[in-house]
Coordinates of C-alpha atoms in Angstrom, one line a residue:
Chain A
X29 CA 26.4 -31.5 -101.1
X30 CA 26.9 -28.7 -103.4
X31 CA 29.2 -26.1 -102.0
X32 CA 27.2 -23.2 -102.4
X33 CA 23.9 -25.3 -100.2
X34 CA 26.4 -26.5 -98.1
X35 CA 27.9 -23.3 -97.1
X36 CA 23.7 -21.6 -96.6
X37 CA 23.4 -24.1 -94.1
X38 CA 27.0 -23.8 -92.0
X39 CA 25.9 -19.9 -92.3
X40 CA 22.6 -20.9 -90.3
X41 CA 23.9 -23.7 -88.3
X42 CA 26.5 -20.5 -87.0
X43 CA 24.1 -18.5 -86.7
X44 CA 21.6 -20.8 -84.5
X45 CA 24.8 -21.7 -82.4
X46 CA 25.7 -18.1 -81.7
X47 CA 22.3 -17.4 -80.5
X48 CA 22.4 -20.5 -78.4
X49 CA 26.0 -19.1 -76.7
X50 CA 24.4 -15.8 -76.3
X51 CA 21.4 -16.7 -74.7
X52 CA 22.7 -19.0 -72.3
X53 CA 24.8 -16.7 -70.6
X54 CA 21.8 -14.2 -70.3
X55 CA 20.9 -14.7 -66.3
X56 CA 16.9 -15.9 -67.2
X57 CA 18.1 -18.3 -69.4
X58 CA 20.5 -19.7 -67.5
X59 CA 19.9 -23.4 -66.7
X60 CA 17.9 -24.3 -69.5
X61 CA 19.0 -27.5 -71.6
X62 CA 19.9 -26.7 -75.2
X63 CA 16.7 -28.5 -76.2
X64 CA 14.7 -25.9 -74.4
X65 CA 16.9 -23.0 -75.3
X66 CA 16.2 -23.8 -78.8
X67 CA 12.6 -22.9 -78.4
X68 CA 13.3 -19.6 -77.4
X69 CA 15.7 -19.1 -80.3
X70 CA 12.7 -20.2 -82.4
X71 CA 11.0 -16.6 -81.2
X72 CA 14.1 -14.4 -81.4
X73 CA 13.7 -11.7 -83.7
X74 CA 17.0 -10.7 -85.2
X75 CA 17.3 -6.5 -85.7
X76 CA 19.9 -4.6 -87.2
X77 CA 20.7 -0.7 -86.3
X78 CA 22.4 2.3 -87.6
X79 CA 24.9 4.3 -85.0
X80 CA 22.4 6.4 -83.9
X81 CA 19.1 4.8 -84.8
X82 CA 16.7 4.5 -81.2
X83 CA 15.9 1.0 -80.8
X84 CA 12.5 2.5 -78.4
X85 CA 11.3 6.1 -76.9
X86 CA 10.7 6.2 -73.3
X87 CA 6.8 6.2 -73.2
X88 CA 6.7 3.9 -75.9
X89 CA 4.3 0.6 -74.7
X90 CA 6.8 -2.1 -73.7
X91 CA 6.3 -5.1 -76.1
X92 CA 9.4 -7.1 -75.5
X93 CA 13.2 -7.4 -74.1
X94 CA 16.3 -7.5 -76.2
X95 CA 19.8 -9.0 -76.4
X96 CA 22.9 -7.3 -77.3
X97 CA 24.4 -9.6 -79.7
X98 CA 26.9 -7.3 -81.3
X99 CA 27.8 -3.6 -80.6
X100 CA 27.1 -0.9 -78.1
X101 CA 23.7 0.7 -77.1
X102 CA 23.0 3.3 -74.8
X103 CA 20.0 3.5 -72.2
X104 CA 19.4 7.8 -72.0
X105 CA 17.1 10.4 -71.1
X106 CA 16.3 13.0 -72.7
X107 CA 15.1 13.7 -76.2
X108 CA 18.2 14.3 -78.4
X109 CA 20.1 10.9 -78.9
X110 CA 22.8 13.0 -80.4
X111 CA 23.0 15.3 -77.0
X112 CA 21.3 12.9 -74.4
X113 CA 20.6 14.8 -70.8
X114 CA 21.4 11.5 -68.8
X115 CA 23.2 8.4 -69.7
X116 CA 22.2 5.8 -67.6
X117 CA 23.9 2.7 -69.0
X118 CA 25.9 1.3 -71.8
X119 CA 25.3 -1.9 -72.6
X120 CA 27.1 -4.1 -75.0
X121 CA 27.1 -7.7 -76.1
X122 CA 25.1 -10.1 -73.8
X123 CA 23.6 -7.3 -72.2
X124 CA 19.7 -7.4 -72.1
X125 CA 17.5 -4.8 -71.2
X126 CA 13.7 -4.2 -71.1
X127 CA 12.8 -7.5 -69.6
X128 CA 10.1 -5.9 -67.4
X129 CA 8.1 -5.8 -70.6
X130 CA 7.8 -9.3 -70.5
X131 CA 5.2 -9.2 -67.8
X132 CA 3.1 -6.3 -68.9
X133 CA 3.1 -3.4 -71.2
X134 CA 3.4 -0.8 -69.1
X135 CA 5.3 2.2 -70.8
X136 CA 9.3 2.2 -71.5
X137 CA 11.1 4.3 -68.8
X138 CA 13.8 5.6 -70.7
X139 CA 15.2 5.9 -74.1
X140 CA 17.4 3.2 -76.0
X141 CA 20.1 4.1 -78.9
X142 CA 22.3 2.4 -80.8
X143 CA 25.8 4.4 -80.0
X144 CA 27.4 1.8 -83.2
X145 CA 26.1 -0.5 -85.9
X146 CA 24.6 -3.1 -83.6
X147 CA 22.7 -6.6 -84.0
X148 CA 20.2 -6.9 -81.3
X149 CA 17.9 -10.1 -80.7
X150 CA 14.1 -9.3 -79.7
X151 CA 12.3 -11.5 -77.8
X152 CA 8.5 -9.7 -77.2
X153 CA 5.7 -10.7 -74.9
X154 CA 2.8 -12.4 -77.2
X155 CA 5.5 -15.2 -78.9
X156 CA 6.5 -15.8 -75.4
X157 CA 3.3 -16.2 -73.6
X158 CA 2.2 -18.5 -76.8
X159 CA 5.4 -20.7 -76.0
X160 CA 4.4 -21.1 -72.3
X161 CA 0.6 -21.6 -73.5
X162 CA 2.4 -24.7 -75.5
X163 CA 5.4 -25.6 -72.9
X164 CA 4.2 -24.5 -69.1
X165 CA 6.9 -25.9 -68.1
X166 CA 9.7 -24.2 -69.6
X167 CA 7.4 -20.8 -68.6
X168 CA 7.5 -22.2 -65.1
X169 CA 11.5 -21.9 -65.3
X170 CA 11.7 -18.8 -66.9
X171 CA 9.9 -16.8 -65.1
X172 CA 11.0 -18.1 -62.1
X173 CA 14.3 -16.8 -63.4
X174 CA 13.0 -13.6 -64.4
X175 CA 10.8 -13.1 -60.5
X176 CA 14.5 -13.7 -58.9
X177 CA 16.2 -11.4 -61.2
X178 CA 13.4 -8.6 -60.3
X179 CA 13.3 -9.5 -56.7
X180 CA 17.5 -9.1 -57.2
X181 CA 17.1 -5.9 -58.4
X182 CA 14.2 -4.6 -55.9
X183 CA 17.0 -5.5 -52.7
X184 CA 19.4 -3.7 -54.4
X185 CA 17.4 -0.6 -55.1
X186 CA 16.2 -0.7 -51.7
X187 CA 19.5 -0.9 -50.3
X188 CA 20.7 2.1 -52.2
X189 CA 17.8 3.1 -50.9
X190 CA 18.6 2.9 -47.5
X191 CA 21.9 4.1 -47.8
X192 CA 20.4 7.2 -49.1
X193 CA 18.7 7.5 -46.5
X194 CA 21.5 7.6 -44.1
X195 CA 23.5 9.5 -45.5
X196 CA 20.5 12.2 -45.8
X197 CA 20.0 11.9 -41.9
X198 CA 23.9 12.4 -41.2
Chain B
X11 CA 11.7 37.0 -79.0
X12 CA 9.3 34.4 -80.5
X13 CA 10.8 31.4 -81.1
X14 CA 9.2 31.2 -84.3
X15 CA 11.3 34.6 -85.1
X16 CA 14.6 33.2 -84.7
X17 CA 15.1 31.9 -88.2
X18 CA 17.1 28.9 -87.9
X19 CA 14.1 27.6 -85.5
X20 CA 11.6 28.3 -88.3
X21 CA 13.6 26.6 -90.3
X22 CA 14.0 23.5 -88.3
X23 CA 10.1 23.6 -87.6
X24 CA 9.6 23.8 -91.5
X25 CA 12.1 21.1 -91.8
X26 CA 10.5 19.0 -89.2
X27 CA 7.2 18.9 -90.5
X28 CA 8.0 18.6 -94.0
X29 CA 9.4 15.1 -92.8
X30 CA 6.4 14.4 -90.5
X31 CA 4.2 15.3 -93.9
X32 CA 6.7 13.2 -95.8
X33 CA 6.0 10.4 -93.4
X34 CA 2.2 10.3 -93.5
X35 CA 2.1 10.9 -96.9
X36 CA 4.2 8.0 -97.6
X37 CA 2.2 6.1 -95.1
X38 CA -1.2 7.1 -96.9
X39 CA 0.3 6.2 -100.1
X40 CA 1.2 2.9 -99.1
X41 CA -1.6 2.1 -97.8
X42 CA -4.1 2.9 -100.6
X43 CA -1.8 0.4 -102.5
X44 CA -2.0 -2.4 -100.8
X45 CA -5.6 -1.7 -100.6
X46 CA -5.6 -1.8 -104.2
X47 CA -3.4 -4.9 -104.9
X48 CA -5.9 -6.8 -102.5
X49 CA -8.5 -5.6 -104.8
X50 CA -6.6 -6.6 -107.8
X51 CA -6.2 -9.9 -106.3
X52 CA -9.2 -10.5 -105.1
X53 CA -11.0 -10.0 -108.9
X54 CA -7.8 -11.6 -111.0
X55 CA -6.9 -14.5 -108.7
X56 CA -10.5 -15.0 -107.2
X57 CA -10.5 -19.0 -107.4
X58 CA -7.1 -19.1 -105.7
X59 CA -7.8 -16.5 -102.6
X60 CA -10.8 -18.3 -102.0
X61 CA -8.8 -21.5 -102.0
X62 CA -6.4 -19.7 -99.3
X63 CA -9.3 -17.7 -97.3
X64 CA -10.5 -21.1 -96.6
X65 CA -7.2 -22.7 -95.6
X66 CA -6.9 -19.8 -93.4
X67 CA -10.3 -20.5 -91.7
X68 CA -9.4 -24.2 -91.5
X69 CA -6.1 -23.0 -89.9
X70 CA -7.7 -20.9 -87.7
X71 CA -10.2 -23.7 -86.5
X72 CA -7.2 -26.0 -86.2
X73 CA -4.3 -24.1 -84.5
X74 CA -5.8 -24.7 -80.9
X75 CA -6.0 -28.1 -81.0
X76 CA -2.4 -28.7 -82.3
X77 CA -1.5 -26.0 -79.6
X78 CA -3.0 -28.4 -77.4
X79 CA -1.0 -31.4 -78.3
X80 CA 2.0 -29.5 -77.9
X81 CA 1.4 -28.9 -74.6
X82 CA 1.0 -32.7 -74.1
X83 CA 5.1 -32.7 -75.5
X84 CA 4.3 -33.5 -79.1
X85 CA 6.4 -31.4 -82.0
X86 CA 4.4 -29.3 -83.8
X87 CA 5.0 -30.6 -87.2
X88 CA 4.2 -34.0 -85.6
X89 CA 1.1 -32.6 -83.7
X90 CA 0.1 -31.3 -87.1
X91 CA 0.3 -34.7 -88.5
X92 CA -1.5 -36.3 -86.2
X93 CA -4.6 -34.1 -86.5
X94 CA -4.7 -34.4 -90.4
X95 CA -4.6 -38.0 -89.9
X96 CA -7.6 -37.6 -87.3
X97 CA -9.2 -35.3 -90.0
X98 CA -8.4 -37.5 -92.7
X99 CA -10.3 -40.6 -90.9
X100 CA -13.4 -38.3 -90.0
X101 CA -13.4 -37.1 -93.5
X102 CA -13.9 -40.4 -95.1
X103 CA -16.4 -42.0 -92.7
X104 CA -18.5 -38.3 -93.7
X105 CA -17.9 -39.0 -97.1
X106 CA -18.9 -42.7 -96.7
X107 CA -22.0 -42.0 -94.5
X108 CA -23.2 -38.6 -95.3
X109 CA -22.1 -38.0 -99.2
X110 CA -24.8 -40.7 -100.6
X111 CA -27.3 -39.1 -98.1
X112 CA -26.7 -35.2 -99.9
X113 CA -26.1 -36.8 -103.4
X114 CA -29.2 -38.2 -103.0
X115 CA -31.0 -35.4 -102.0
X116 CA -29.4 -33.3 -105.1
X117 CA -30.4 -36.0 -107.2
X118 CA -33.9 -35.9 -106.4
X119 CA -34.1 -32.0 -106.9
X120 CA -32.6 -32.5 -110.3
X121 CA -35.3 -35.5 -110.9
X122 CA -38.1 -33.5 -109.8
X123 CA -37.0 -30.7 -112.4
X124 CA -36.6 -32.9 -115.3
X125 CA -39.5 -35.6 -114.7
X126 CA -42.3 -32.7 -114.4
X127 CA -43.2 -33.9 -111.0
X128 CA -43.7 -30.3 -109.7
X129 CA -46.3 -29.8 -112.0
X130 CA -49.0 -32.0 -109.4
X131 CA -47.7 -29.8 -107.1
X132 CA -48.1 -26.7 -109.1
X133 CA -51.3 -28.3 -110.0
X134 CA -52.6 -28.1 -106.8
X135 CA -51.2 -24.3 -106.3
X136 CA -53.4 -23.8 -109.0
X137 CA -56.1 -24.2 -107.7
X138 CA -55.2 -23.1 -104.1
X139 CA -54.0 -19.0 -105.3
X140 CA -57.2 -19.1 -107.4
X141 CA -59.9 -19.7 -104.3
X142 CA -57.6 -17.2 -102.1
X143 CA -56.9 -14.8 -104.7
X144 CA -60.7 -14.3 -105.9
X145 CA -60.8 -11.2 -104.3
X146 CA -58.4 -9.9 -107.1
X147 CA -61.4 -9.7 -109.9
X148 CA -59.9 -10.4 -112.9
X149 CA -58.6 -13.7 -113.9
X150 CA -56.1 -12.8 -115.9
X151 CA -54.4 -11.2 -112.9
X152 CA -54.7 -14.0 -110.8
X153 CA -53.1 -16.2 -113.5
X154 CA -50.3 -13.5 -114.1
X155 CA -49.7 -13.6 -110.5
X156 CA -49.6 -17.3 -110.3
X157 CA -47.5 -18.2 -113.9
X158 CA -44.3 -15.4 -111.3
X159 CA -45.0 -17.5 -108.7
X160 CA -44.6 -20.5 -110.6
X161 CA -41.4 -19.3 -112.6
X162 CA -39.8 -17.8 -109.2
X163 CA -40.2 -21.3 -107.8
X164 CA -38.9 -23.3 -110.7
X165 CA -35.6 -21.0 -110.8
X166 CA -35.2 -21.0 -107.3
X167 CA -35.2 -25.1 -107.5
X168 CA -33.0 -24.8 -110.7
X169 CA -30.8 -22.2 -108.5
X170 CA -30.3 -24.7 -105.6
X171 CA -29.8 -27.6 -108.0
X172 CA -26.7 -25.6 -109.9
X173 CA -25.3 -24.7 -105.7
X174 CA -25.5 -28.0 -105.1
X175 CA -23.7 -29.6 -108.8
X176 CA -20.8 -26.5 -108.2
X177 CA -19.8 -28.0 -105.0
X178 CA -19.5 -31.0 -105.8
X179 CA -17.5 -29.9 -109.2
X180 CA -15.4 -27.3 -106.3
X181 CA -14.7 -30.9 -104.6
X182 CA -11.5 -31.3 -106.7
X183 CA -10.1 -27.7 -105.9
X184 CA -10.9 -28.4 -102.5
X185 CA -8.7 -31.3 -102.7
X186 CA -5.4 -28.8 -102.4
X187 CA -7.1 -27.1 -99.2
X188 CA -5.5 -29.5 -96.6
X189 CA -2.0 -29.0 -98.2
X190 CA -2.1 -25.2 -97.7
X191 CA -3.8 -26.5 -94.4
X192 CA -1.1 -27.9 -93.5
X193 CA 2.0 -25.8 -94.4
X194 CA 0.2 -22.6 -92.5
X195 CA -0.4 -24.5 -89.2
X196 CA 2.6 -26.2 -89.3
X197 CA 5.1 -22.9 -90.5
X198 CA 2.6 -20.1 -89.6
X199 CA 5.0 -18.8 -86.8
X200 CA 8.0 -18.8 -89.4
X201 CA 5.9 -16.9 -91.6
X202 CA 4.7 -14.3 -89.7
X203 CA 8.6 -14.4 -88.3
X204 CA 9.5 -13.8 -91.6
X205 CA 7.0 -10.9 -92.5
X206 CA 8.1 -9.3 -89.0
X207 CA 11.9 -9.1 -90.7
X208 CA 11.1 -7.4 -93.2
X209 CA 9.3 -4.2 -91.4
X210 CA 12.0 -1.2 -90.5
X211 CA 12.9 -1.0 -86.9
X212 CA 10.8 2.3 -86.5
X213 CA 7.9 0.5 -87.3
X214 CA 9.0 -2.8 -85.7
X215 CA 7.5 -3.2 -82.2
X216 CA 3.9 -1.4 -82.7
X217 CA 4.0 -4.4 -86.2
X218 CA 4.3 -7.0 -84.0
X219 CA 1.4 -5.4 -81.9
X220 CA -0.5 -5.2 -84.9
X221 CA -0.4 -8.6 -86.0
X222 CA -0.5 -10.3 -82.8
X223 CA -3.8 -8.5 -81.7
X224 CA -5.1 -8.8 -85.5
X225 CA -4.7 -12.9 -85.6
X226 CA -6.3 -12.9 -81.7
X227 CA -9.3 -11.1 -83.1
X228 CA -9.5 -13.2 -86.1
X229 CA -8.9 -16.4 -84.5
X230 CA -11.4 -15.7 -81.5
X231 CA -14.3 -14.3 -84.8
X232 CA -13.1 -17.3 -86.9
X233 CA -14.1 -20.2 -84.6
X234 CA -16.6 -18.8 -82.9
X235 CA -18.4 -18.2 -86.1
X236 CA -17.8 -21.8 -86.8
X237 CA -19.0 -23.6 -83.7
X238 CA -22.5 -21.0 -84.0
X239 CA -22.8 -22.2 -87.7
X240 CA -22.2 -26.0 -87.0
X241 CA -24.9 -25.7 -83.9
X242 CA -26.9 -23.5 -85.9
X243 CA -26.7 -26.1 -88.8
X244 CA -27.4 -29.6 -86.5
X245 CA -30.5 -27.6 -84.7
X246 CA -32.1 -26.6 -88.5
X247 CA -31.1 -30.4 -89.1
X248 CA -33.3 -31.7 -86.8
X249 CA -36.0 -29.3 -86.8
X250 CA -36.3 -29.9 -90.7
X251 CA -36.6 -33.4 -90.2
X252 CA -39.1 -33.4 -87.7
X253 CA -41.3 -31.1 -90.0
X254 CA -40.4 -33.8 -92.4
X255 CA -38.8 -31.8 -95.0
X256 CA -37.5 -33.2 -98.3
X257 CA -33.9 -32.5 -99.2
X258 CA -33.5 -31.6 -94.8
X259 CA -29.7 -32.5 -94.7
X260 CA -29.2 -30.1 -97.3
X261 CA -31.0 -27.5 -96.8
X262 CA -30.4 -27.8 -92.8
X263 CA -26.2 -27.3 -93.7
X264 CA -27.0 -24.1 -96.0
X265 CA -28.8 -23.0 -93.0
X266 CA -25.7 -23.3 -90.7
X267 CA -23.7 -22.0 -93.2
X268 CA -26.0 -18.8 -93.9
X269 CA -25.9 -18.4 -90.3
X270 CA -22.0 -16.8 -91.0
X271 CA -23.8 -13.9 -92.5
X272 CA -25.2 -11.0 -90.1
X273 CA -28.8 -10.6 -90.5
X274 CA -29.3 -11.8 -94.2
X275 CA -28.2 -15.3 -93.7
X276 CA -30.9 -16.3 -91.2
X277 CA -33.2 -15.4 -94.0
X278 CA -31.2 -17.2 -96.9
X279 CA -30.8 -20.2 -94.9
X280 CA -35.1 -20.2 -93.8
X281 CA -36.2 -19.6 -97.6
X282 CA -35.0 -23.0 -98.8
X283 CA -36.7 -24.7 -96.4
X284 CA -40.1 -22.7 -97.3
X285 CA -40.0 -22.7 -100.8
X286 CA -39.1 -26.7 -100.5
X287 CA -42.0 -27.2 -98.5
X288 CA -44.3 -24.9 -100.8
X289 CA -43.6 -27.5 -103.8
X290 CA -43.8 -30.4 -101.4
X291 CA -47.5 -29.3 -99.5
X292 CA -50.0 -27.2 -100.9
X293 CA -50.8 -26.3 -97.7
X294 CA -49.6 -23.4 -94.9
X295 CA -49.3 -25.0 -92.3
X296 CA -45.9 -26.4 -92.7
X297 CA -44.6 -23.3 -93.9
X298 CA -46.0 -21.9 -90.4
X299 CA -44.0 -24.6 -88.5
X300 CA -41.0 -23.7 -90.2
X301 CA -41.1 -20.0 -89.3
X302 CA -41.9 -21.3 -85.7
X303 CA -39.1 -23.6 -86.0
X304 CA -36.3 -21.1 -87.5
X305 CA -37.4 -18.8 -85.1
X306 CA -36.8 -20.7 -82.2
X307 CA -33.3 -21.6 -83.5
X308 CA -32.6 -17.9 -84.2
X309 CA -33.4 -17.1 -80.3
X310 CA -31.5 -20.1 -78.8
X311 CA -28.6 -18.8 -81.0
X312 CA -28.8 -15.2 -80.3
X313 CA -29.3 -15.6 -76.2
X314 CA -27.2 -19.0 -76.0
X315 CA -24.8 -20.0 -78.6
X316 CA -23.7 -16.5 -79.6
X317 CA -23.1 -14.9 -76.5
X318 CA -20.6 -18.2 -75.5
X319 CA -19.2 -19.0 -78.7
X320 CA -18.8 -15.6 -80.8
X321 CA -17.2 -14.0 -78.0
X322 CA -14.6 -10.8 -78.0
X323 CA -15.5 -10.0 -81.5
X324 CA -15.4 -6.2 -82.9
X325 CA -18.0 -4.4 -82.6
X326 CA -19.3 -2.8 -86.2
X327 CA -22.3 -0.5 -87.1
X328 CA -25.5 -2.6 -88.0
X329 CA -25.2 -0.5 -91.2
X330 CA -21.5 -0.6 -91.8
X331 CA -22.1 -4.5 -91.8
X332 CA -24.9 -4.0 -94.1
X333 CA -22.5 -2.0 -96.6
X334 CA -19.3 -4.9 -96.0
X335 CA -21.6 -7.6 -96.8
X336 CA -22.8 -5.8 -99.8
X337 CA -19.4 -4.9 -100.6
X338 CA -18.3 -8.6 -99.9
X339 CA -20.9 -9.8 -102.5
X340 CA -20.2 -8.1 -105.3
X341 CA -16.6 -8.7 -104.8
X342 CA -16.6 -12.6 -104.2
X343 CA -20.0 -13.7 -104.1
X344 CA -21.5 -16.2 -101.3
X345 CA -17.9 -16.4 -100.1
X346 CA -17.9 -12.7 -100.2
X347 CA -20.9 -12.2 -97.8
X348 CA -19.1 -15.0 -95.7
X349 CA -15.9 -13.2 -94.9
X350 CA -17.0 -9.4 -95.2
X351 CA -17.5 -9.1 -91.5
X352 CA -14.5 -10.8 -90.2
X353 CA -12.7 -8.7 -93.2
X354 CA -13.9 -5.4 -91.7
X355 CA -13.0 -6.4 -88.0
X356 CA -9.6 -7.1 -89.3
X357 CA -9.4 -3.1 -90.8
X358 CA -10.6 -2.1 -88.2
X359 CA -8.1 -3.7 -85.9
X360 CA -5.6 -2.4 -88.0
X361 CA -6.9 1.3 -88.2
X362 CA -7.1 1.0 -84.3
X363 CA -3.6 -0.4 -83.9
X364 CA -2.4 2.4 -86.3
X365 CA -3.8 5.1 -84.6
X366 CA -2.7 3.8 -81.1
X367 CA 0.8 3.6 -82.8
X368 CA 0.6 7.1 -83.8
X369 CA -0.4 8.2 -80.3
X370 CA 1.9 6.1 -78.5
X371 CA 5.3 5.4 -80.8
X372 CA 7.5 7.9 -82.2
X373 CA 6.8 6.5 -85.7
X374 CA 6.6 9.9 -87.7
X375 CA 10.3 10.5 -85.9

């Protein structure tokens, strides 16, 4: 093969391969084969930002999650990026966030910026309810991965919950 | 103070809305041209988008059922396969069973122009206007009257003759059809991947809203539309050949087809069948019966097939269709009328989607 084809196709033969490492350490993905992992990679959308640029506005309708694949991003309140009021999280590569927009599109609850040049990989609501339409099984999976991931993070708000609590009646 | 007073607000206010203005009028701009290269493309490459408008529709009527064998574990490019091969075999026993059938039919409108055979027929008109048009007086208006009915009838044979022959020529165009076919069922998703890349992130999320609930709306109008005309079609079928008819097949399939069109095409598909039987009977009664007949169809289609079939379409303005269908006509013809309404539907989708975008994302920053 001609070196300049045969290096196009190592490029996306890497490429596919680093999406298949990333996604399979990202918790609802975890357990799928590589077969059915490369379904989902066949959705991905691959987005590039600018230090700075928001990836979504809290109030925005949620469409889909994303993957950090490279670089940092910030989850914030407030409406100056620049001078956020809160910084809730900083999430870097393998992070994910937004999954909750998976299920519905019920509006973002905060802010998402991009604190350096980062790659981010989008997976959104309609591709994925078309690939469970086509492969109930693999939905099957994956949400049951996502509904223990949610019911994960429901014990653990209610425990901080709690623990509020106590220390309010103390 | 005002905060309007304080002059480096003002001046970020100013700032701020000359981008917002900036924004929408780049947005307006943008839009009026691709507007305009549709147009452009639709008049200078007319043959060719009406090769890939229907390769879309085929697409459309397709994707669920190789969806379907993908749930059953076939690949898609397999699945794909599989149902052109299906096709391929339905095709050819059409061809084999139905093609002599219409050629036939053609054939014998283009005999009956060329061996004078309508001229008994006229013959007989003859003298059936002149006894019910007495009451006019004055021959000569009676035979004025008669010599436009007679000249409407021969170019409307002629006209059907000459719909018939181009469709048949359009055969070897059609022959590319199933490769497009192919290539957008089978790579669609990578396509519209593909398209999504190329959007800026600002715009990136309410895009993919856009096109996913545009290609629901068109798929959901696109084979609904088809099933109504293909019922719509078999009923006219059968009701023409009761009535016996000539030319029943034919005319029965414009019928379906006309059906496509809001409100004109259940004329266009009737007057066939009437003017046919005019030439064929010098009598009203069968004329009658066909009225009766069309009728019946439009009601079982209006309160049963339509309601089931052409489901979750948008709903448009009786006149605004009037003016797309118009619109459609002069732009592309038959084809034209065809795809006006499920054109507009798509617009306004998209003017829908961009207005919700505008409410809802931060797209003018």
């Amino acid at each position: 093969m001609h070196p300049i084809w045969s290096n196009i196709f190592k490029e996306a033969k890497n490429q596919s391969e680093d999406l298949y490492q990333i996604l399979s350490n990202v918790p609802i993905f975890t357990g799928l084969s590589r077969r059915e992992l490369k379904e989902f990679i066949r959705i991905c959308h691959k987005r590039t930002y600018q230090q700075g640029e928001v990836v979504f506005w809290k109030g925005e309708p949620g469409v889909g999650m994303y993957i950090v694949q490279k670089g940092k991003v910030a989850v914030f309140a407030g409406e100056d990026p620049q001078n956020p009021e809160i910084v809730f999280a900083t999430l870097s590569e393998g992070d994910f966030l937004g999954e909750l927009a998976l299920l519905d599109d019920t509006p973002r609850s905060a802010s998402v910026v991009a604190l350096e040049p980062s790659k981010l990989i989008g997976i959104f609501r309609p591709d994925l309810f078309s690939l469970f339409e086509r492969k109930p099984g693999l939905g099957v999976k994956m949400l049951s991965k996502l509904a223990q991931l949610v019911g994960e993070r429901l014990k653990f708000t209610n425990d901080a919950l709690e623990e509020c609590r106590q220390k309010g009646n103390t | 103070m005002a905060l309007d007073s304080n002059p480096v607000f003002s001046v970020r206010i100013e700032k701020t809305d000359l981008k917002k203005f900036s924004h929408v009028a780049l947005l307006a701009l943008l839009s009026v041209a691709v507007i305009w290269a549709l147009i452009e493309m639709v008049v200078h490459f007319r043959e060719l988008m009406i090769l890939f408008v229907l390769s879309a529709l085929l697409t459309y009527l397709l994707d669920p059922v190789v969806t379907f064998l993908e749930t059953k574990g076939l690949g898609r490019t397999l699945a794909t396969l599989l149902i052109f091969l299906i096709l391929g075999i339905f095709v050819a026993w059409g061809v084999y069973i139905l093609l002599p059938k219409l050629t036939g039919q053609v054939n014998a409108i283009g005999k009956n122009l060329q061996n004078g055979s309508m001229k008994g027929v006229f013959s007989n008109w003859d003298t059936f206007l002149r006894e019910k048009l007495a009451f006019l007086g004055s021959p000569e208006t009676v035979q004025n009257i008669i010599d436009k009915i007679r000249t409407a009838l021969v170019q409307f044979q002629e006209g059907l003759f000459k719909l018939a022959l181009s469709l048949f020529s359009a055969l070897s165009d059609l022959a590319i059809i199933p490769f497009i076919t192919f290539f957008l069922i089978k790579d669609g998703p990578a396509m519209k991947k593909a398209l999504i890349k190329a959007v800026p992130n600002r715009y990136f999320e309410m895009s993919l809203n856009l096109i996913h609930k545009t290609d629901r709306q068109l798929g959901h109008y696109i084979r609904g539309q088809m099933i109504d005309a293909f019922l719509v079609g078999v009923l006219s079928i059968i009701a023409l050949y009761i009535l016996d008819i000539n030319y029943y097949f034919f005319i029965g399939s414009i019928a379906g087809l006309a059906n496509m069109i809001p409100y004109f095409g259940p004329i266009v598909g009737a007057v066939p069948a009437i003017v046919v039987s005019l030439t064929q009977n010098s009598s009203l009664t069968p004329v009658i019966w066909i009225a009766v007949a069309f009728t019946i169809i439009q009601l079982i289609d209006n309160v049963l097939i339509s309601p089931i079939v052409v489901a979750r379409s948008v709903e448009i303005h009786p006149l605004l269709v009037v003016v797309v269908i118009l619109i459609g006509g002069q732009l592309m013809g038959i084809l034209g009328m065809l795809i006006a309404v499920p054109a507009a539907s798509i617009l306004i989708v998209i003017v829908k989607e961009i207005i919700f975008g505008f409410k809802n994302y931060r797209i003018l920053g």
